[in-house]
Amino acid sequence: MDSHFYSNKSGLNHFLFGQAASIQRNDLYFILFVSVLLLTLLKIFNRALKLQAFDSTQFELIGWSKKTTNLCFDSALTLTVIIGIQAVGVVLMSALVITPAIFGRLLSNRFENIVRIAIVINVLSVCLGTYISLKLENPSGPWIILILSIVTFLTMIISKKTTKASS
Amino acid sequence: MYQFWIYIVVILLAIPSALLGSFLILRKSVMLSDAMSHSVVPGLVLGFLISKSLYSPCILVMATIFGVLTVYGVEWINFNNKVKKDASIGLVFTFLFAVGILLISNFTSSNTDLDQECILYGDLGASPLNRFRIQNVDLGPKALWTLLILNLLVFGFLKIFWRPMICTTFDPTFSETIGYKPKKIHFYFMTLLSFCIVSAFDIVGAILIISLLAIPAACSYLFAKNSFKLLIISTLTSILASVFGVFIAFKYNLVLSATISLAMGLIFLVIFIQKRIVWQKH
């Protein structure tokens, strides 16, 4: 009966919440390597990914390979999640992918601008969140997400008001 | 006797979650229930902080409220279609989950039982040990009573609202024209779902609840011909899979909740492969 109470799940907590403090020099090199790889991949496939997202019919008409583009996008996403697990954990990694994009979408209608805004807000909130979590000795992931989401919610309220006023 | 109670608790959880899960699949909002299962965490912690006890109904109520709030939060964000529904689900549940984790790590002392582990993985093994006592009369495990209430609510809801429920699921516009209220039905359904998720919390944990809701319904969706059969088959699959999972867990000394989910997944895989072979023949 005892084994059902104290089942072996000690490693899981790290995996779920992440522990930015436990990242070591080797991990840092790995993350750097993967980031450079991802940026190059995105640069090469930039046009294909955009065209597929906005006009998939045209994409197929000019004969670009759907399979290669999908493979590229999926593997890039997987790699991003893998390097994010150590810092913020599985559950909150999805926020780090989704929320800045929503924020950018609220502020701009151009794809390039959305990407730029998303990068800036993500970097800012990661810095601020990590700083606060170190001060309060809390897990880092939740603070990052909290800051990111609160900023997004505020923007959302403002944009809701302005759209109502204009319509 | 210990094992007997575990089987009873698991079966009582399997029935309502399969019933609600079938409607979730029909309404194409399974991921909403996954989001709910994460975002009830701050509700649990707040209920605990208010009542100062791990076993008070206050926790259930607060967590259910947070589950319903998630649904309306997602709909509020989804305004004028600028932010799509899947994105807004991702935004809301990660935010509430982060709040919950921060509440746990800041406001609960380390010697209480409420920690990240018990919320995330559940503790089916301990559920027969929390007895429900009135004046020293032992009335069985507490989880049993919560689940009995849940079963009663779900069966009562389906009995009373069967026709409106089916109608609003398949054709909301039509059901509004003949006088059913889709929004009201939606609210009742989501409250029940939230309650189901919350009461499943200390049994299978936040992450594996989705397997109890989605997999039995997905299995029966492969061969059910109408909605009534869908509910029946998914309930049977759910009971079968969870009893099988508990049996295996006891035999090989494994973690109960994970083994149940594994059993569900395996049963789905078997049915799916069998169906694939049949489809290919035609």
PDB file of N, CA and C in Angstrom, chain B residues 11-24 64 145-163 165-166 185 187-200 212-213 228 231-232 234-235 238:
ATOM      1  N   ILE B  11     -15.052   3.809 -10.269  1.00  0.00           N
ATOM      2  CA  ILE B  11     -16.228   3.609 -11.119  1.00  0.00           C
ATOM      3  C   ILE B  11     -17.162   4.818 -11.021  1.00  0.00           C
ATOM      4  N   LEU B  12     -17.321   5.321  -9.798  1.00  0.00           N
ATOM      5  CA  LEU B  12     -18.202   6.480  -9.626  1.00  0.00           C
ATOM      6  C   LEU B  12     -17.657   7.711 -10.322  1.00  0.00           C
ATOM      7  N   LEU B  13     -16.343   7.799 -10.488  1.00  0.00           N
ATOM      8  CA  LEU B  13     -15.775   8.923 -11.232  1.00  0.00           C
ATOM      9  C   LEU B  13     -15.880   8.689 -12.734  1.00  0.00           C
ATOM     10  N   ALA B  14     -15.738   7.421 -13.138  1.00  0.00           N
ATOM     11  CA  ALA B  14     -15.713   7.107 -14.565  1.00  0.00           C
ATOM     12  C   ALA B  14     -17.050   7.406 -15.233  1.00  0.00           C
ATOM     13  N   ILE B  15     -18.162   7.164 -14.508  1.00  0.00           N
ATOM     14  CA  ILE B  15     -19.479   7.329 -15.135  1.00  0.00           C
ATOM     15  C   ILE B  15     -19.767   8.790 -15.507  1.00  0.00           C
ATOM     16  N   PRO B  16     -19.757   9.733 -14.550  1.00  0.00           N
ATOM     17  CA  PRO B  16     -20.103  11.109 -14.963  1.00  0.00           C
ATOM     18  C   PRO B  16     -19.105  11.727 -15.920  1.00  0.00           C
ATOM     19  N   SER B  17     -17.805  11.379 -15.757  1.00  0.00           N
ATOM     20  CA  SER B  17     -16.850  12.016 -16.663  1.00  0.00           C
ATOM     21  C   SER B  17     -17.031  11.518 -18.088  1.00  0.00           C
ATOM     22  N   ALA B  18     -17.424  10.248 -18.241  1.00  0.00           N
ATOM     23  CA  ALA B  18     -17.675   9.759 -19.602  1.00  0.00           C
ATOM     24  C   ALA B  18     -18.908  10.425 -20.197  1.00  0.00           C
ATOM     25  N   LEU B  19     -19.943  10.620 -19.366  1.00  0.00           N
ATOM     26  CA  LEU B  19     -21.170  11.242 -19.880  1.00  0.00           C
ATOM     27  C   LEU B  19     -20.903  12.676 -20.323  1.00  0.00           C
ATOM     28  N   LEU B  20     -20.225  13.444 -19.448  1.00  0.00           N
ATOM     29  CA  LEU B  20     -19.942  14.836 -19.808  1.00  0.00           C
ATOM     30  C   LEU B  20     -18.968  14.908 -20.980  1.00  0.00           C
ATOM     31  N   GLY B  21     -18.004  13.984 -20.999  1.00  0.00           N
ATOM     32  CA  GLY B  21     -17.009  13.974 -22.064  1.00  0.00           C
ATOM     33  C   GLY B  21     -17.630  13.750 -23.433  1.00  0.00           C
ATOM     34  N   SER B  22     -18.692  12.897 -23.493  1.00  0.00           N
ATOM     35  CA  SER B  22     -19.340  12.667 -24.780  1.00  0.00           C
ATOM     36  C   SER B  22     -19.910  13.967 -25.332  1.00  0.00           C
ATOM     37  N   PHE B  23     -20.531  14.757 -24.448  1.00  0.00           N
ATOM     38  CA  PHE B  23     -21.073  16.028 -24.920  1.00  0.00           C
ATOM     39  C   PHE B  23     -19.976  17.003 -25.303  1.00  0.00           C
ATOM     40  N   LEU B  24     -18.859  16.905 -24.584  1.00  0.00           N
ATOM     41  CA  LEU B  24     -17.730  17.777 -24.944  1.00  0.00           C
ATOM     42  C   LEU B  24     -17.255  17.478 -26.350  1.00  0.00           C
ATOM     43  N   THR B  64     -15.032  25.387  -8.464  1.00  0.00           N
ATOM     44  CA  THR B  64     -16.037  25.316  -9.523  1.00  0.00           C
ATOM     45  C   THR B  64     -16.270  26.686 -10.131  1.00  0.00           C
ATOM     46  N   TRP B 145     -18.849  10.334  -1.173  1.00  0.00           N
ATOM     47  CA  TRP B 145     -20.033  11.191  -1.072  1.00  0.00           C
ATOM     48  C   TRP B 145     -20.001  12.310  -2.097  1.00  0.00           C
ATOM     49  N   THR B 146     -18.817  12.900  -2.291  1.00  0.00           N
ATOM     50  CA  THR B 146     -18.705  13.929  -3.329  1.00  0.00           C
ATOM     51  C   THR B 146     -19.104  13.356  -4.678  1.00  0.00           C
ATOM     52  N   LEU B 147     -18.590  12.141  -4.959  1.00  0.00           N
ATOM     53  CA  LEU B 147     -18.848  11.552  -6.266  1.00  0.00           C
ATOM     54  C   LEU B 147     -20.303  11.137  -6.410  1.00  0.00           C
ATOM     55  N   LEU B 148     -20.932  10.711  -5.292  1.00  0.00           N
ATOM     56  CA  LEU B 148     -22.354  10.364  -5.366  1.00  0.00           C
ATOM     57  C   LEU B 148     -23.183  11.593  -5.718  1.00  0.00           C
ATOM     58  N   ILE B 149     -22.846  12.731  -5.088  1.00  0.00           N
ATOM     59  CA  ILE B 149     -23.561  13.977  -5.416  1.00  0.00           C
ATOM     60  C   ILE B 149     -23.357  14.334  -6.887  1.00  0.00           C
ATOM     61  N   LEU B 150     -22.121  14.191  -7.339  1.00  0.00           N
ATOM     62  CA  LEU B 150     -21.816  14.501  -8.736  1.00  0.00           C
ATOM     63  C   LEU B 150     -22.630  13.626  -9.684  1.00  0.00           C
ATOM     64  N   ASN B 151     -22.670  12.317  -9.383  1.00  0.00           N
ATOM     65  CA  ASN B 151     -23.445  11.401 -10.218  1.00  0.00           C
ATOM     66  C   ASN B 151     -24.904  11.787 -10.274  1.00  0.00           C
ATOM     67  N   LEU B 152     -25.424  12.121  -9.091  1.00  0.00           N
ATOM     68  CA  LEU B 152     -26.830  12.503  -8.995  1.00  0.00           C
ATOM     69  C   LEU B 152     -27.101  13.735  -9.858  1.00  0.00           C
ATOM     70  N   LEU B 153     -26.202  14.735  -9.743  1.00  0.00           N
ATOM     71  CA  LEU B 153     -26.377  15.981 -10.498  1.00  0.00           C
ATOM     72  C   LEU B 153     -26.333  15.718 -11.998  1.00  0.00           C
ATOM     73  N   VAL B 154     -25.348  14.906 -12.421  1.00  0.00           N
ATOM     74  CA  VAL B 154     -25.197  14.668 -13.856  1.00  0.00           C
ATOM     75  C   VAL B 154     -26.400  13.915 -14.400  1.00  0.00           C
ATOM     76  N   PHE B 155     -26.840  12.871 -13.674  1.00  0.00           N
ATOM     77  CA  PHE B 155     -27.992  12.117 -14.166  1.00  0.00           C
ATOM     78  C   PHE B 155     -29.254  12.974 -14.155  1.00  0.00           C
ATOM     79  N   GLY B 156     -29.419  13.785 -13.103  1.00  0.00           N
ATOM     80  CA  GLY B 156     -30.578  14.654 -13.043  1.00  0.00           C
ATOM     81  C   GLY B 156     -30.580  15.654 -14.185  1.00  0.00           C
ATOM     82  N   PHE B 157     -29.403  16.233 -14.455  1.00  0.00           N
ATOM     83  CA  PHE B 157     -29.272  17.216 -15.530  1.00  0.00           C
ATOM     84  C   PHE B 157     -29.635  16.584 -16.872  1.00  0.00           C
ATOM     85  N   LEU B 158     -29.087  15.382 -17.127  1.00  0.00           N
ATOM     86  CA  LEU B 158     -29.345  14.746 -18.416  1.00  0.00           C
ATOM     87  C   LEU B 158     -30.800  14.321 -18.538  1.00  0.00           C
ATOM     88  N   LYS B 159     -31.407  13.940 -17.408  1.00  0.00           N
ATOM     89  CA  LYS B 159     -32.811  13.526 -17.444  1.00  0.00           C
ATOM     90  C   LYS B 159     -33.705  14.720 -17.768  1.00  0.00           C
ATOM     91  N   ILE B 160     -33.442  15.847 -17.095  1.00  0.00           N
ATOM     92  CA  ILE B 160     -34.315  17.014 -17.267  1.00  0.00           C
ATOM     93  C   ILE B 160     -34.037  17.716 -18.594  1.00  0.00           C
ATOM     94  N   PHE B 161     -32.739  17.902 -18.895  1.00  0.00           N
ATOM     95  CA  PHE B 161     -32.383  18.726 -20.051  1.00  0.00           C
ATOM     96  C   PHE B 161     -31.953  17.907 -21.254  1.00  0.00           C
ATOM     97  N   TRP B 162     -32.391  16.664 -21.366  1.00  0.00           N
ATOM     98  CA  TRP B 162     -31.896  15.812 -22.449  1.00  0.00           C
ATOM     99  C   TRP B 162     -32.161  16.416 -23.818  1.00  0.00           C
ATOM    100  N   ARG B 163     -33.420  16.772 -24.076  1.00  0.00           N
ATOM    101  CA  ARG B 163     -33.757  17.291 -25.408  1.00  0.00           C
ATOM    102  C   ARG B 163     -33.104  18.636 -25.708  1.00  0.00           C
ATOM    103  N   MET B 165     -30.440  19.797 -24.455  1.00  0.00           N
ATOM    104  CA  MET B 165     -29.005  19.573 -24.518  1.00  0.00           C
ATOM    105  C   MET B 165     -28.598  19.072 -25.903  1.00  0.00           C
ATOM    106  N   ILE B 166     -29.321  18.039 -26.386  1.00  0.00           N
ATOM    107  CA  ILE B 166     -29.032  17.496 -27.720  1.00  0.00           C
ATOM    108  C   ILE B 166     -29.242  18.574 -28.776  1.00  0.00           C
ATOM    109  N   ILE B 185     -28.306  26.677 -21.061  1.00  0.00           N
ATOM    110  CA  ILE B 185     -27.902  25.269 -21.067  1.00  0.00           C
ATOM    111  C   ILE B 185     -26.386  25.161 -21.010  1.00  0.00           C
ATOM    112  N   PHE B 187     -24.340  27.294 -19.737  1.00  0.00           N
ATOM    113  CA  PHE B 187     -23.885  27.645 -18.388  1.00  0.00           C
ATOM    114  C   PHE B 187     -24.036  26.463 -17.435  1.00  0.00           C
ATOM    115  N   TYR B 188     -25.209  25.802 -17.461  1.00  0.00           N
ATOM    116  CA  TYR B 188     -25.416  24.636 -16.591  1.00  0.00           C
ATOM    117  C   TYR B 188     -24.389  23.560 -16.889  1.00  0.00           C
ATOM    118  N   PHE B 189     -24.207  23.304 -18.167  1.00  0.00           N
ATOM    119  CA  PHE B 189     -23.291  22.238 -18.579  1.00  0.00           C
ATOM    120  C   PHE B 189     -21.872  22.530 -18.103  1.00  0.00           C
ATOM    121  N   MET B 190     -21.459  23.793 -18.290  1.00  0.00           N
ATOM    122  CA  MET B 190     -20.091  24.135 -17.907  1.00  0.00           C
ATOM    123  C   MET B 190     -19.909  24.089 -16.396  1.00  0.00           C
ATOM    124  N   THR B 191     -20.950  24.477 -15.641  1.00  0.00           N
ATOM    125  CA  THR B 191     -20.856  24.391 -14.183  1.00  0.00           C
ATOM    126  C   THR B 191     -20.698  22.940 -13.750  1.00  0.00           C
ATOM    127  N   LEU B 192     -21.508  22.068 -14.342  1.00  0.00           N
ATOM    128  CA  LEU B 192     -21.409  20.638 -14.020  1.00  0.00           C
ATOM    129  C   LEU B 192     -20.025  20.103 -14.366  1.00  0.00           C
ATOM    130  N   LEU B 193     -19.538  20.483 -15.532  1.00  0.00           N
ATOM    131  CA  LEU B 193     -18.225  20.016 -15.976  1.00  0.00           C
ATOM    132  C   LEU B 193     -17.149  20.474 -15.002  1.00  0.00           C
ATOM    133  N   SER B 194     -17.273  21.736 -14.595  1.00  0.00           N
ATOM    134  CA  SER B 194     -16.302  22.287 -13.657  1.00  0.00           C
ATOM    135  C   SER B 194     -16.343  21.511 -12.339  1.00  0.00           C
ATOM    136  N   PHE B 195     -17.552  21.230 -11.869  1.00  0.00           N
ATOM    137  CA  PHE B 195     -17.705  20.472 -10.628  1.00  0.00           C
ATOM    138  C   PHE B 195     -17.106  19.076 -10.774  1.00  0.00           C
ATOM    139  N   CYS B 196     -17.324  18.475 -11.927  1.00  0.00           N
ATOM    140  CA  CYS B 196     -16.784  17.138 -12.185  1.00  0.00           C
ATOM    141  C   CYS B 196     -15.252  17.170 -12.139  1.00  0.00           C
ATOM    142  N   ILE B 197     -14.663  18.186 -12.789  1.00  0.00           N
ATOM    143  CA  ILE B 197     -13.206  18.294 -12.808  1.00  0.00           C
ATOM    144  C   ILE B 197     -12.664  18.494 -11.402  1.00  0.00           C
ATOM    145  N   VAL B 198     -13.364  19.352 -10.631  1.00  0.00           N
ATOM    146  CA  VAL B 198     -12.883  19.640  -9.283  1.00  0.00           C
ATOM    147  C   VAL B 198     -12.943  18.406  -8.399  1.00  0.00           C
ATOM    148  N   SER B 199     -14.037  17.634  -8.521  1.00  0.00           N
ATOM    149  CA  SER B 199     -14.121  16.475  -7.635  1.00  0.00           C
ATOM    150  C   SER B 199     -13.203  15.358  -8.100  1.00  0.00           C
ATOM    151  N   ALA B 200     -12.767  15.421  -9.350  1.00  0.00           N
ATOM    152  CA  ALA B 200     -11.798  14.425  -9.813  1.00  0.00           C
ATOM    153  C   ALA B 200     -10.382  14.796  -9.408  1.00  0.00           C
ATOM    154  N   LEU B 212      -9.767  11.032 -18.692  1.00  0.00           N
ATOM    155  CA  LEU B 212     -11.051  10.466 -18.276  1.00  0.00           C
ATOM    156  C   LEU B 212     -12.198  11.070 -19.068  1.00  0.00           C
ATOM    157  N   LEU B 213     -12.084  12.351 -19.421  1.00  0.00           N
ATOM    158  CA  LEU B 213     -13.171  13.007 -20.133  1.00  0.00           C
ATOM    159  C   LEU B 213     -13.168  12.654 -21.623  1.00  0.00           C
ATOM    160  N   PHE B 228     -27.541   8.706 -27.898  1.00  0.00           N
ATOM    161  CA  PHE B 228     -27.816   7.892 -26.719  1.00  0.00           C
ATOM    162  C   PHE B 228     -26.830   6.732 -26.635  1.00  0.00           C
ATOM    163  N   LEU B 231     -23.412   7.847 -25.472  1.00  0.00           N
ATOM    164  CA  LEU B 231     -23.273   7.963 -24.017  1.00  0.00           C
ATOM    165  C   LEU B 231     -23.104   6.591 -23.378  1.00  0.00           C
ATOM    166  N   ILE B 232     -23.933   5.629 -23.800  1.00  0.00           N
ATOM    167  CA  ILE B 232     -23.890   4.291 -23.186  1.00  0.00           C
ATOM    168  C   ILE B 232     -22.527   3.655 -23.414  1.00  0.00           C
ATOM    169  N   SER B 234     -19.680   5.004 -24.227  1.00  0.00           N
ATOM    170  CA  SER B 234     -18.541   5.670 -23.588  1.00  0.00           C
ATOM    171  C   SER B 234     -18.533   5.395 -22.084  1.00  0.00           C
ATOM    172  N   THR B 235     -19.713   5.299 -21.469  1.00  0.00           N
ATOM    173  CA  THR B 235     -19.734   4.960 -20.042  1.00  0.00           C
ATOM    174  C   THR B 235     -19.154   3.573 -19.809  1.00  0.00           C
ATOM    175  N   SER B 238     -15.453   3.561 -20.286  1.00  0.00           N
ATOM    176  CA  SER B 238     -14.784   4.251 -19.189  1.00  0.00           C
ATOM    177  C   SER B 238     -14.676   3.351 -17.963  1.00  0.00           C
TER     178      SER B 238
END
